């Protein structure tokens, strides 16, 4: 998808529909998660029914209708939440062998390195700056990017219970959960999966003109001007012209033949390689196992 921002044609960096991310190795797990997720919330149904019953009881008692209705609403919601915790939640239990546990431990350790970066972003779109006016307006940048701060944390989807808490990365509307045997992809109320053998990663340093606060661990490689001339010097027509730091960040892309396509960026360089190597090691381990996880029990 394309759109125009600041005179630049921006191309979105986005994944395909999460339903297309379906590795048949994990088809049963995905079917169960999506089926349970699609069930009506009992918390809502019981809260409404209890609330109505409370209002009727209050009216029959001749007073305190609203108060009794609210009082009945809360236990209905609590009982419904308790029922939903069984009806709408899938259990993924992992019995990891020693080599698998070690490989997954290296992935978690490498992910911890990423979380220690002072800043991280999800890059949603990018566009090439092709005319001099726009180049000057954007401090001499050759590319315009649309990115926002993102979240990296150890967490599980609300619809999954497990004996592991995986690394997760928020990438726009989607969240990637790095489980021991697959990447579980959440998009709204739907889930897909990408096997490690299908995952592709690329990382590289990326220079960025930082108009905001420079992250504490970022490397400043040069400076530019807010309003440059053709030769890169300051345009003296602007009295408020100022120098802006150019920081060297690191970009990491995730992709797969099934449609995963996401780009994240970190304020520190040389942090993506250990994570990518750990992902490759997991992929190799599963290939050696003949494409079968052999580690997953879902109920």
PDB file of C-alpha atoms in Angstrom:
ATOM      1  CA  UNK A   1       0.000   0.000   0.000  1.00  0.00           C
ATOM      2  CA  UNK A   2       1.233   3.509  -0.828  1.00  0.00           C
ATOM      3  CA  UNK A   3       0.411   6.963   0.488  1.00  0.00           C
ATOM      4  CA  UNK A   4       1.946  10.429   0.250  1.00  0.00           C
ATOM      5  CA  UNK A   5       3.452  12.159   3.281  1.00  0.00           C
ATOM      6  CA  UNK A   6       5.321  15.457   3.085  1.00  0.00           C
ATOM      7  CA  UNK A   7       5.578  15.160  -0.673  1.00  0.00           C
ATOM      8  CA  UNK A   8       7.139  11.683  -0.480  1.00  0.00           C
ATOM      9  CA  UNK A   9       5.523   8.506  -1.764  1.00  0.00           C
ATOM     10  CA  UNK A  10       5.582   6.160   1.227  1.00  0.00           C
ATOM     11  CA  UNK A  11       5.382   2.388   0.829  1.00  0.00           C
ATOM     12  CA  UNK A  12       4.085   0.449   3.764  1.00  0.00           C
ATOM     13  CA  UNK A  13       6.176  -2.351   5.204  1.00  0.00           C
ATOM     14  CA  UNK A  14       3.465  -4.739   6.306  1.00  0.00           C
ATOM     15  CA  UNK A  15       2.741  -8.413   6.641  1.00  0.00           C
ATOM     16  CA  UNK A  16       0.071 -10.313   4.760  1.00  0.00           C
ATOM     17  CA  UNK A  17      -3.145 -11.499   6.406  1.00  0.00           C
ATOM     18  CA  UNK A  18      -2.207 -13.503   9.481  1.00  0.00           C
ATOM     19  CA  UNK A  19      -4.527 -16.334   8.384  1.00  0.00           C
ATOM     20  CA  UNK A  20      -2.144 -16.961   5.473  1.00  0.00           C
ATOM     21  CA  UNK A  21       0.663 -17.629   7.963  1.00  0.00           C
ATOM     22  CA  UNK A  22      -0.246 -21.236   8.505  1.00  0.00           C
ATOM     23  CA  UNK A  23       2.443 -23.832   8.972  1.00  0.00           C
ATOM     24  CA  UNK A  24       0.771 -27.249   8.666  1.00  0.00           C
ATOM     25  CA  UNK A  25       3.058 -28.605  11.379  1.00  0.00           C
ATOM     26  CA  UNK A  26       1.125 -26.446  13.828  1.00  0.00           C
ATOM     27  CA  UNK A  27      -2.291 -26.574  12.123  1.00  0.00           C
ATOM     28  CA  UNK A  28      -4.033 -28.301  15.039  1.00  0.00           C
ATOM     29  CA  UNK A  29      -2.667 -25.797  17.530  1.00  0.00           C
ATOM     30  CA  UNK A  30      -3.708 -22.829  15.387  1.00  0.00           C
ATOM     31  CA  UNK A  31      -7.161 -24.263  14.792  1.00  0.00           C
ATOM     32  CA  UNK A  32      -7.674 -24.715  18.511  1.00  0.00           C
ATOM     33  CA  UNK A  33      -6.428 -21.242  19.429  1.00  0.00           C
ATOM     34  CA  UNK A  34      -8.526 -19.514  16.769  1.00  0.00           C
ATOM     35  CA  UNK A  35     -11.609 -21.606  17.564  1.00  0.00           C
ATOM     36  CA  UNK A  36     -11.395 -20.848  21.260  1.00  0.00           C
ATOM     37  CA  UNK A  37     -10.707 -17.179  20.592  1.00  0.00           C
ATOM     38  CA  UNK A  38     -13.844 -16.923  18.433  1.00  0.00           C
ATOM     39  CA  UNK A  39     -16.132 -18.149  21.227  1.00  0.00           C
ATOM     40  CA  UNK A  40     -18.435 -15.585  22.801  1.00  0.00           C
ATOM     41  CA  UNK A  41     -17.154 -14.184  26.067  1.00  0.00           C
ATOM     42  CA  UNK A  42     -19.134 -15.609  28.972  1.00  0.00           C
ATOM     43  CA  UNK A  43     -17.976 -12.665  31.078  1.00  0.00           C
ATOM     44  CA  UNK A  44     -20.066 -10.341  28.903  1.00  0.00           C
ATOM     45  CA  UNK A  45     -23.105 -12.622  28.729  1.00  0.00           C
ATOM     46  CA  UNK A  46     -23.237 -13.369  32.460  1.00  0.00           C
ATOM     47  CA  UNK A  47     -22.521  -9.760  33.407  1.00  0.00           C
ATOM     48  CA  UNK A  48     -25.511  -8.596  31.353  1.00  0.00           C
ATOM     49  CA  UNK A  49     -27.799 -11.382  32.610  1.00  0.00           C
ATOM     50  CA  UNK A  50     -26.846 -10.836  36.255  1.00  0.00           C
ATOM     51  CA  UNK A  51     -27.225  -7.075  35.799  1.00  0.00           C
ATOM     52  CA  UNK A  52     -30.731  -7.461  34.352  1.00  0.00           C
ATOM     53  CA  UNK A  53     -31.680  -9.842  37.137  1.00  0.00           C
ATOM     54  CA  UNK A  54     -30.373  -7.324  39.665  1.00  0.00           C
ATOM     55  CA  UNK A  55     -32.420  -4.508  38.115  1.00  0.00           C
ATOM     56  CA  UNK A  56     -35.555  -6.651  38.179  1.00  0.00           C
ATOM     57  CA  UNK A  57     -34.931  -7.620  41.805  1.00  0.00           C
ATOM     58  CA  UNK A  58     -34.330  -3.979  42.721  1.00  0.00           C
ATOM     59  CA  UNK A  59     -37.582  -2.928  41.057  1.00  0.00           C
ATOM     60  CA  UNK A  60     -39.517  -5.648  42.898  1.00  0.00           C
ATOM     61  CA  UNK A  61     -37.995  -4.592  46.211  1.00  0.00           C
ATOM     62  CA  UNK A  62     -39.055  -1.035  45.545  1.00  0.00           C
ATOM     63  CA  UNK A  63     -35.750   0.814  45.763  1.00  0.00           C
ATOM     64  CA  UNK A  64     -32.039   0.891  45.009  1.00  0.00           C
ATOM     65  CA  UNK A  65     -32.587  -0.438  41.500  1.00  0.00           C
ATOM     66  CA  UNK A  66     -29.353   0.895  40.021  1.00  0.00           C
ATOM     67  CA  UNK A  67     -27.274  -0.109  43.035  1.00  0.00           C
ATOM     68  CA  UNK A  68     -28.590  -3.683  43.050  1.00  0.00           C
ATOM     69  CA  UNK A  69     -28.106  -3.943  39.281  1.00  0.00           C
ATOM     70  CA  UNK A  70     -24.457  -2.866  39.563  1.00  0.00           C
ATOM     71  CA  UNK A  71     -23.911  -5.186  42.519  1.00  0.00           C
ATOM     72  CA  UNK A  72     -25.234  -8.116  40.472  1.00  0.00           C
ATOM     73  CA  UNK A  73     -23.254  -7.124  37.363  1.00  0.00           C
ATOM     74  CA  UNK A  74     -19.861  -7.605  39.060  1.00  0.00           C
ATOM     75  CA  UNK A  75     -20.235 -11.233  40.211  1.00  0.00           C
ATOM     76  CA  UNK A  76     -21.633 -12.121  36.785  1.00  0.00           C
ATOM     77  CA  UNK A  77     -18.518 -10.712  35.141  1.00  0.00           C
ATOM     78  CA  UNK A  78     -16.207 -12.498  37.602  1.00  0.00           C
ATOM     79  CA  UNK A  79     -17.917 -15.858  37.094  1.00  0.00           C
ATOM     80  CA  UNK A  80     -17.801 -15.317  33.330  1.00  0.00           C
ATOM     81  CA  UNK A  81     -14.080 -14.507  33.453  1.00  0.00           C
ATOM     82  CA  UNK A  82     -13.497 -17.731  35.375  1.00  0.00           C
ATOM     83  CA  UNK A  83     -15.382 -19.736  32.754  1.00  0.00           C
ATOM     84  CA  UNK A  84     -13.550 -17.954  29.915  1.00  0.00           C
ATOM     85  CA  UNK A  85     -10.210 -18.874  31.471  1.00  0.00           C
ATOM     86  CA  UNK A  86     -11.052 -22.485  30.576  1.00  0.00           C
ATOM     87  CA  UNK A  87     -13.232 -22.077  27.475  1.00  0.00           C
ATOM     88  CA  UNK A  88     -11.193 -19.501  25.548  1.00  0.00           C
ATOM     89  CA  UNK A  89      -7.634 -20.422  26.577  1.00  0.00           C
ATOM     90  CA  UNK A  90      -5.339 -23.025  24.964  1.00  0.00           C
ATOM     91  CA  UNK A  91      -2.603 -24.732  26.961  1.00  0.00           C
ATOM     92  CA  UNK A  92       0.769 -25.194  25.278  1.00  0.00           C
ATOM     93  CA  UNK A  93       3.019 -27.384  27.376  1.00  0.00           C
ATOM     94  CA  UNK A  94       6.652 -27.809  26.333  1.00  0.00           C
ATOM     95  CA  UNK A  95       8.777 -30.734  27.461  1.00  0.00           C
ATOM     96  CA  UNK A  96      12.132 -29.582  26.086  1.00  0.00           C
ATOM     97  CA  UNK A  97      15.014 -31.952  25.653  1.00  0.00           C
ATOM     98  CA  UNK A  98      18.423 -30.758  26.784  1.00  0.00           C
ATOM     99  CA  UNK A  99      19.626 -29.509  23.406  1.00  0.00           C
ATOM    100  CA  UNK A 100      16.305 -27.789  22.665  1.00  0.00           C
ATOM    101  CA  UNK A 101      16.284 -26.136  26.072  1.00  0.00           C
ATOM    102  CA  UNK A 102      19.831 -24.871  25.519  1.00  0.00           C
ATOM    103  CA  UNK A 103      18.979 -23.519  22.053  1.00  0.00           C
ATOM    104  CA  UNK A 104      15.888 -21.742  23.328  1.00  0.00           C
ATOM    105  CA  UNK A 105      17.869 -20.371  26.267  1.00  0.00           C
ATOM    106  CA  UNK A 106      20.323 -18.781  23.835  1.00  0.00           C
ATOM    107  CA  UNK A 107      17.414 -17.168  21.999  1.00  0.00           C
ATOM    108  CA  UNK A 108      16.042 -15.728  25.239  1.00  0.00           C
ATOM    109  CA  UNK A 109      19.478 -14.450  26.260  1.00  0.00           C
ATOM    110  CA  UNK A 110      19.990 -12.787  22.872  1.00  0.00           C
ATOM    111  CA  UNK A 111      16.533 -11.232  23.111  1.00  0.00           C
ATOM    112  CA  UNK A 112      17.438  -9.792  26.510  1.00  0.00           C
ATOM    113  CA  UNK A 113      20.301  -7.960  24.773  1.00  0.00           C
ATOM    114  CA  UNK A 114      17.767  -6.362  22.416  1.00  0.00           C
ATOM    115  CA  UNK A 115      15.564  -5.274  25.317  1.00  0.00           C
ATOM    116  CA  UNK A 116      18.514  -3.462  26.905  1.00  0.00           C
ATOM    117  CA  UNK A 117      18.777  -1.039  23.980  1.00  0.00           C
ATOM    118  CA  UNK A 118      17.826   2.457  25.072  1.00  0.00           C
ATOM    119  CA  UNK A 119      15.282   2.708  22.242  1.00  0.00           C
ATOM    120  CA  UNK A 120      13.594   0.457  19.701  1.00  0.00           C
ATOM    121  CA  UNK A 121      11.129   1.205  16.935  1.00  0.00           C
ATOM    122  CA  UNK A 122       8.795  -0.495  14.499  1.00  0.00           C
ATOM    123  CA  UNK A 123       9.210   0.901  10.989  1.00  0.00           C
ATOM    124  CA  UNK A 124       5.813   1.001   9.279  1.00  0.00           C
ATOM    125  CA  UNK A 125       6.697   2.674   5.969  1.00  0.00           C
ATOM    126  CA  UNK A 126       9.481   4.299   3.988  1.00  0.00           C
ATOM    127  CA  UNK A 127       9.901   6.421   0.886  1.00  0.00           C
ATOM    128  CA  UNK A 128      12.759   7.810  -1.184  1.00  0.00           C
ATOM    129  CA  UNK A 129      13.205  11.593  -1.262  1.00  0.00           C
ATOM    130  CA  UNK A 130      13.691  12.535  -4.918  1.00  0.00           C
ATOM    131  CA  UNK A 131      13.455  16.342  -5.180  1.00  0.00           C
ATOM    132  CA  UNK A 132      15.670  19.113  -3.800  1.00  0.00           C
ATOM    133  CA  UNK A 133      12.893  20.983  -1.958  1.00  0.00           C
ATOM    134  CA  UNK A 134      11.855  17.921   0.037  1.00  0.00           C
ATOM    135  CA  UNK A 135      15.516  17.045   0.617  1.00  0.00           C
ATOM    136  CA  UNK A 136      16.120  20.474   2.165  1.00  0.00           C
ATOM    137  CA  UNK A 137      12.928  20.281   4.228  1.00  0.00           C
ATOM    138  CA  UNK A 138      14.073  16.973   5.720  1.00  0.00           C
ATOM    139  CA  UNK A 139      17.603  17.990   6.736  1.00  0.00           C
ATOM    140  CA  UNK A 140      19.255  16.351   3.729  1.00  0.00           C
ATOM    141  CA  UNK A 141      17.766  12.903   4.265  1.00  0.00           C
ATOM    142  CA  UNK A 142      17.607  10.547   1.289  1.00  0.00           C
ATOM    143  CA  UNK A 143      14.770   8.492   2.805  1.00  0.00           C
ATOM    144  CA  UNK A 144      11.705   9.390   4.851  1.00  0.00           C
ATOM    145  CA  UNK A 145      10.509   6.744   7.304  1.00  0.00           C
ATOM    146  CA  UNK A 146       7.433   6.335   9.450  1.00  0.00           C
ATOM    147  CA  UNK A 147       8.358   4.629  12.691  1.00  0.00           C
ATOM    148  CA  UNK A 148       7.093   4.474  16.254  1.00  0.00           C
ATOM    149  CA  UNK A 149       8.488   3.205  19.527  1.00  0.00           C
ATOM    150  CA  UNK A 150       7.758  -0.453  20.061  1.00  0.00           C
ATOM    151  CA  UNK A 151       7.618  -2.916  22.930  1.00  0.00           C
ATOM    152  CA  UNK A 152       9.919  -5.869  23.499  1.00  0.00           C
ATOM    153  CA  UNK A 153       9.044  -8.030  26.465  1.00  0.00           C
ATOM    154  CA  UNK A 154       8.576 -11.584  27.714  1.00  0.00           C
ATOM    155  CA  UNK A 155       4.841 -12.231  27.497  1.00  0.00           C
ATOM    156  CA  UNK A 156       2.147 -14.672  26.416  1.00  0.00           C
ATOM    157  CA  UNK A 157      -1.041 -13.978  24.452  1.00  0.00           C
ATOM    158  CA  UNK A 158      -4.062 -13.759  26.747  1.00  0.00           C
ATOM    159  CA  UNK A 159      -5.539 -16.824  24.997  1.00  0.00           C
ATOM    160  CA  UNK A 160      -2.540 -19.058  25.753  1.00  0.00           C
ATOM    161  CA  UNK A 161      -1.221 -20.622  28.908  1.00  0.00           C
ATOM    162  CA  UNK A 162       2.209 -22.207  28.846  1.00  0.00           C
ATOM    163  CA  UNK A 163       5.102 -23.331  30.994  1.00  0.00           C
ATOM    164  CA  UNK A 164       7.323 -20.903  29.022  1.00  0.00           C
ATOM    165  CA  UNK A 165       7.023 -17.135  28.716  1.00  0.00           C
ATOM    166  CA  UNK A 166       8.375 -16.294  25.259  1.00  0.00           C
ATOM    167  CA  UNK A 167      10.086 -13.169  23.942  1.00  0.00           C
ATOM    168  CA  UNK A 168       7.603 -10.974  22.083  1.00  0.00           C
ATOM    169  CA  UNK A 169       7.931  -7.975  19.757  1.00  0.00           C
ATOM    170  CA  UNK A 170       5.104  -5.584  18.887  1.00  0.00           C
ATOM    171  CA  UNK A 171       5.223  -4.812  15.163  1.00  0.00           C
ATOM    172  CA  UNK A 172       2.403  -2.397  14.478  1.00  0.00           C
ATOM    173  CA  UNK A 173      -0.956  -4.159  14.631  1.00  0.00           C
ATOM    174  CA  UNK A 174       0.727  -7.543  15.068  1.00  0.00           C
ATOM    175  CA  UNK A 175       2.700  -9.163  17.884  1.00  0.00           C
ATOM    176  CA  UNK A 176       5.345 -11.834  17.330  1.00  0.00           C
ATOM    177  CA  UNK A 177       5.684 -14.451  20.087  1.00  0.00           C
ATOM    178  CA  UNK A 178       8.868 -16.528  19.789  1.00  0.00           C
ATOM    179  CA  UNK A 179       7.739 -19.890  21.167  1.00  0.00           C
ATOM    180  CA  UNK A 180      10.210 -22.810  21.388  1.00  0.00           C
ATOM    181  CA  UNK A 181       8.921 -24.407  18.153  1.00  0.00           C
ATOM    182  CA  UNK A 182       7.302 -21.573  16.174  1.00  0.00           C
ATOM    183  CA  UNK A 183       6.613 -17.873  15.961  1.00  0.00           C
ATOM    184  CA  UNK A 184       3.011 -17.299  16.988  1.00  0.00           C
ATOM    185  CA  UNK A 185       1.677 -14.190  15.218  1.00  0.00           C
ATOM    186  CA  UNK A 186      -1.217 -12.282  16.793  1.00  0.00           C
ATOM    187  CA  UNK A 187      -3.301  -9.870  14.724  1.00  0.00           C
ATOM    188  CA  UNK A 188      -6.372  -8.666  16.583  1.00  0.00           C
ATOM    189  CA  UNK A 189      -8.386 -11.773  17.473  1.00  0.00           C
ATOM    190  CA  UNK A 190      -6.679 -14.024  14.934  1.00  0.00           C
ATOM    191  CA  UNK A 191      -3.477 -16.035  15.112  1.00  0.00           C
ATOM    192  CA  UNK A 192      -1.036 -17.443  12.597  1.00  0.00           C
ATOM    193  CA  UNK A 193       2.274 -19.299  12.870  1.00  0.00           C
ATOM    194  CA  UNK A 194       5.625 -19.157  11.116  1.00  0.00           C
ATOM    195  CA  UNK A 195       8.015 -22.074  11.489  1.00  0.00           C
ATOM    196  CA  UNK A 196      11.617 -21.190  12.230  1.00  0.00           C
ATOM    197  CA  UNK A 197      12.666 -23.010   9.081  1.00  0.00           C
ATOM    198  CA  UNK A 198      10.612 -20.531   7.017  1.00  0.00           C
ATOM    199  CA  UNK A 199      11.794 -17.426   8.842  1.00  0.00           C
ATOM    200  CA  UNK A 200      14.223 -15.076   7.090  1.00  0.00           C
ATOM    201  CA  UNK A 201      16.153 -12.382   8.940  1.00  0.00           C
ATOM    202  CA  UNK A 202      18.336  -9.547   7.694  1.00  0.00           C
ATOM    203  CA  UNK A 203      20.136  -6.930   9.738  1.00  0.00           C
ATOM    204  CA  UNK A 204      22.321  -3.973   8.857  1.00  0.00           C
ATOM    205  CA  UNK A 205      23.456  -0.632  10.293  1.00  0.00           C
ATOM    206  CA  UNK A 206      21.188   2.275   9.418  1.00  0.00           C
ATOM    207  CA  UNK A 207      22.034   5.971   9.598  1.00  0.00           C
ATOM    208  CA  UNK A 208      19.168   8.127  10.845  1.00  0.00           C
ATOM    209  CA  UNK A 209      18.899  11.910  11.162  1.00  0.00           C
ATOM    210  CA  UNK A 210      17.663  12.210  14.737  1.00  0.00           C
ATOM    211  CA  UNK A 211      15.478  15.275  15.263  1.00  0.00           C
ATOM    212  CA  UNK A 212      14.314  14.036  18.666  1.00  0.00           C
ATOM    213  CA  UNK A 213      16.206  12.999  21.768  1.00  0.00           C
ATOM    214  CA  UNK A 214      19.306  10.944  21.022  1.00  0.00           C
ATOM    215  CA  UNK A 215      19.146   7.567  22.832  1.00  0.00           C
ATOM    216  CA  UNK A 216      21.832   7.200  25.480  1.00  0.00           C
ATOM    217  CA  UNK A 217      23.513   4.219  23.759  1.00  0.00           C
ATOM    218  CA  UNK A 218      23.370   5.569  20.194  1.00  0.00           C
ATOM    219  CA  UNK A 219      26.505   6.328  18.192  1.00  0.00           C
ATOM    220  CA  UNK A 220      26.572   9.778  16.580  1.00  0.00           C
ATOM    221  CA  UNK A 221      28.481   9.451  13.318  1.00  0.00           C
ATOM    222  CA  UNK A 222      28.078  12.991  11.932  1.00  0.00           C
ATOM    223  CA  UNK A 223      25.933  16.110  11.925  1.00  0.00           C
ATOM    224  CA  UNK A 224      23.759  17.751   9.316  1.00  0.00           C
ATOM    225  CA  UNK A 225      21.778  20.985   9.140  1.00  0.00           C
ATOM    226  CA  UNK A 226      18.057  21.395   9.636  1.00  0.00           C
ATOM    227  CA  UNK A 227      18.064  23.434   6.399  1.00  0.00           C
ATOM    228  CA  UNK A 228      21.055  22.475   4.206  1.00  0.00           C
ATOM    229  CA  UNK A 229      22.292  23.932   0.942  1.00  0.00           C
ATOM    230  CA  UNK A 230      22.944  21.825  -2.137  1.00  0.00           C
ATOM    231  CA  UNK A 231      26.524  21.305  -0.983  1.00  0.00           C
ATOM    232  CA  UNK A 232      25.410  20.191   2.473  1.00  0.00           C
ATOM    233  CA  UNK A 233      26.322  23.409   4.272  1.00  0.00           C
ATOM    234  CA  UNK A 234      23.880  25.565   6.252  1.00  0.00           C
ATOM    235  CA  UNK A 235      21.264  27.599   4.393  1.00  0.00           C
ATOM    236  CA  UNK A 236      21.883  31.051   5.895  1.00  0.00           C
ATOM    237  CA  UNK A 237      18.408  32.267   4.966  1.00  0.00           C
ATOM    238  CA  UNK A 238      17.150  30.492   8.081  1.00  0.00           C
ATOM    239  CA  UNK A 239      18.120  32.222  11.324  1.00  0.00           C
ATOM    240  CA  UNK A 240      17.001  29.230  13.407  1.00  0.00           C
ATOM    241  CA  UNK A 241      19.071  26.782  11.383  1.00  0.00           C
ATOM    242  CA  UNK A 242      20.707  24.237  13.664  1.00  0.00           C
ATOM    243  CA  UNK A 243      22.862  21.172  13.461  1.00  0.00           C
ATOM    244  CA  UNK A 244      21.173  17.788  13.865  1.00  0.00           C
ATOM    245  CA  UNK A 245      22.974  14.567  14.804  1.00  0.00           C
ATOM    246  CA  UNK A 246      23.112  11.595  12.451  1.00  0.00           C
ATOM    247  CA  UNK A 247      22.895   8.414  14.536  1.00  0.00           C
ATOM    248  CA  UNK A 248      23.890   4.919  13.534  1.00  0.00           C
ATOM    249  CA  UNK A 249      21.124   2.521  14.448  1.00  0.00           C
ATOM    250  CA  UNK A 250      20.572  -1.125  13.481  1.00  0.00           C
ATOM    251  CA  UNK A 251      17.668  -2.377  11.345  1.00  0.00           C
ATOM    252  CA  UNK A 252      16.351  -5.934  11.634  1.00  0.00           C
ATOM    253  CA  UNK A 253      13.850  -7.390   9.153  1.00  0.00           C
ATOM    254  CA  UNK A 254      11.688 -10.487   9.641  1.00  0.00           C
ATOM    255  CA  UNK A 255      10.115 -12.144   6.599  1.00  0.00           C
ATOM    256  CA  UNK A 256       8.722 -15.476   5.444  1.00  0.00           C
ATOM    257  CA  UNK A 257       7.250 -16.999   2.260  1.00  0.00           C
ATOM    258  CA  UNK A 258       3.863 -17.059   4.032  1.00  0.00           C
ATOM    259  CA  UNK A 259       3.741 -13.257   4.200  1.00  0.00           C
ATOM    260  CA  UNK A 260       5.538 -12.104   7.330  1.00  0.00           C
ATOM    261  CA  UNK A 261       7.236  -8.784   6.549  1.00  0.00           C
ATOM    262  CA  UNK A 262       8.238  -6.550   9.452  1.00  0.00           C
ATOM    263  CA  UNK A 263      11.083  -4.144  10.162  1.00  0.00           C
ATOM    264  CA  UNK A 264      12.324  -3.054  13.576  1.00  0.00           C
ATOM    265  CA  UNK A 265      15.179  -0.760  14.488  1.00  0.00           C
ATOM    266  CA  UNK A 266      17.420  -0.526  17.545  1.00  0.00           C
ATOM    267  CA  UNK A 267      19.384   2.387  18.935  1.00  0.00           C
ATOM    268  CA  UNK A 268      22.522   0.281  19.309  1.00  0.00           C
ATOM    269  CA  UNK A 269      24.459  -1.630  16.648  1.00  0.00           C
ATOM    270  CA  UNK A 270      25.828  -5.194  16.832  1.00  0.00           C
ATOM    271  CA  UNK A 271      22.828  -6.471  18.810  1.00  0.00           C
ATOM    272  CA  UNK A 272      20.831  -8.304  16.127  1.00  0.00           C
ATOM    273  CA  UNK A 273      23.388 -10.911  15.098  1.00  0.00           C
ATOM    274  CA  UNK A 274      23.218 -13.077  18.281  1.00  0.00           C
ATOM    275  CA  UNK A 275      19.418 -13.086  18.058  1.00  0.00           C
ATOM    276  CA  UNK A 276      19.463 -14.081  14.379  1.00  0.00           C
ATOM    277  CA  UNK A 277      22.045 -16.795  15.046  1.00  0.00           C
ATOM    278  CA  UNK A 278      19.848 -18.205  17.825  1.00  0.00           C
ATOM    279  CA  UNK A 279      16.877 -18.250  15.446  1.00  0.00           C
ATOM    280  CA  UNK A 280      18.945 -20.099  12.847  1.00  0.00           C
ATOM    281  CA  UNK A 281      20.039 -22.627  15.463  1.00  0.00           C
ATOM    282  CA  UNK A 282      16.401 -23.336  16.366  1.00  0.00           C
ATOM    283  CA  UNK A 283      15.559 -23.744  12.676  1.00  0.00           C
ATOM    284  CA  UNK A 284      18.417 -26.215  12.202  1.00  0.00           C
ATOM    285  CA  UNK A 285      17.374 -28.169  15.268  1.00  0.00           C
ATOM    286  CA  UNK A 286      13.819 -28.562  13.953  1.00  0.00           C
ATOM    287  CA  UNK A 287      15.094 -29.524  10.494  1.00  0.00           C
ATOM    288  CA  UNK A 288      17.224 -32.233  12.081  1.00  0.00           C
ATOM    289  CA  UNK A 289      14.079 -33.465  13.811  1.00  0.00           C
ATOM    290  CA  UNK A 290      12.451 -33.958  10.413  1.00  0.00           C
ATOM    291  CA  UNK A 291      10.197 -30.906  10.609  1.00  0.00           C
ATOM    292  CA  UNK A 292       8.324 -32.257  13.617  1.00  0.00           C
ATOM    293  CA  UNK A 293       8.382 -30.215  16.795  1.00  0.00           C
ATOM    294  CA  UNK A 294       8.109 -33.297  19.054  1.00  0.00           C
ATOM    295  CA  UNK A 295       8.004 -30.836  21.924  1.00  0.00           C
ATOM    296  CA  UNK A 296       4.443 -29.600  21.963  1.00  0.00           C
ATOM    297  CA  UNK A 297       1.394 -30.820  23.767  1.00  0.00           C
ATOM    298  CA  UNK A 298      -1.728 -28.674  23.460  1.00  0.00           C
ATOM    299  CA  UNK A 299      -4.942 -29.182  25.339  1.00  0.00           C
TER     300      UNK A 299
END
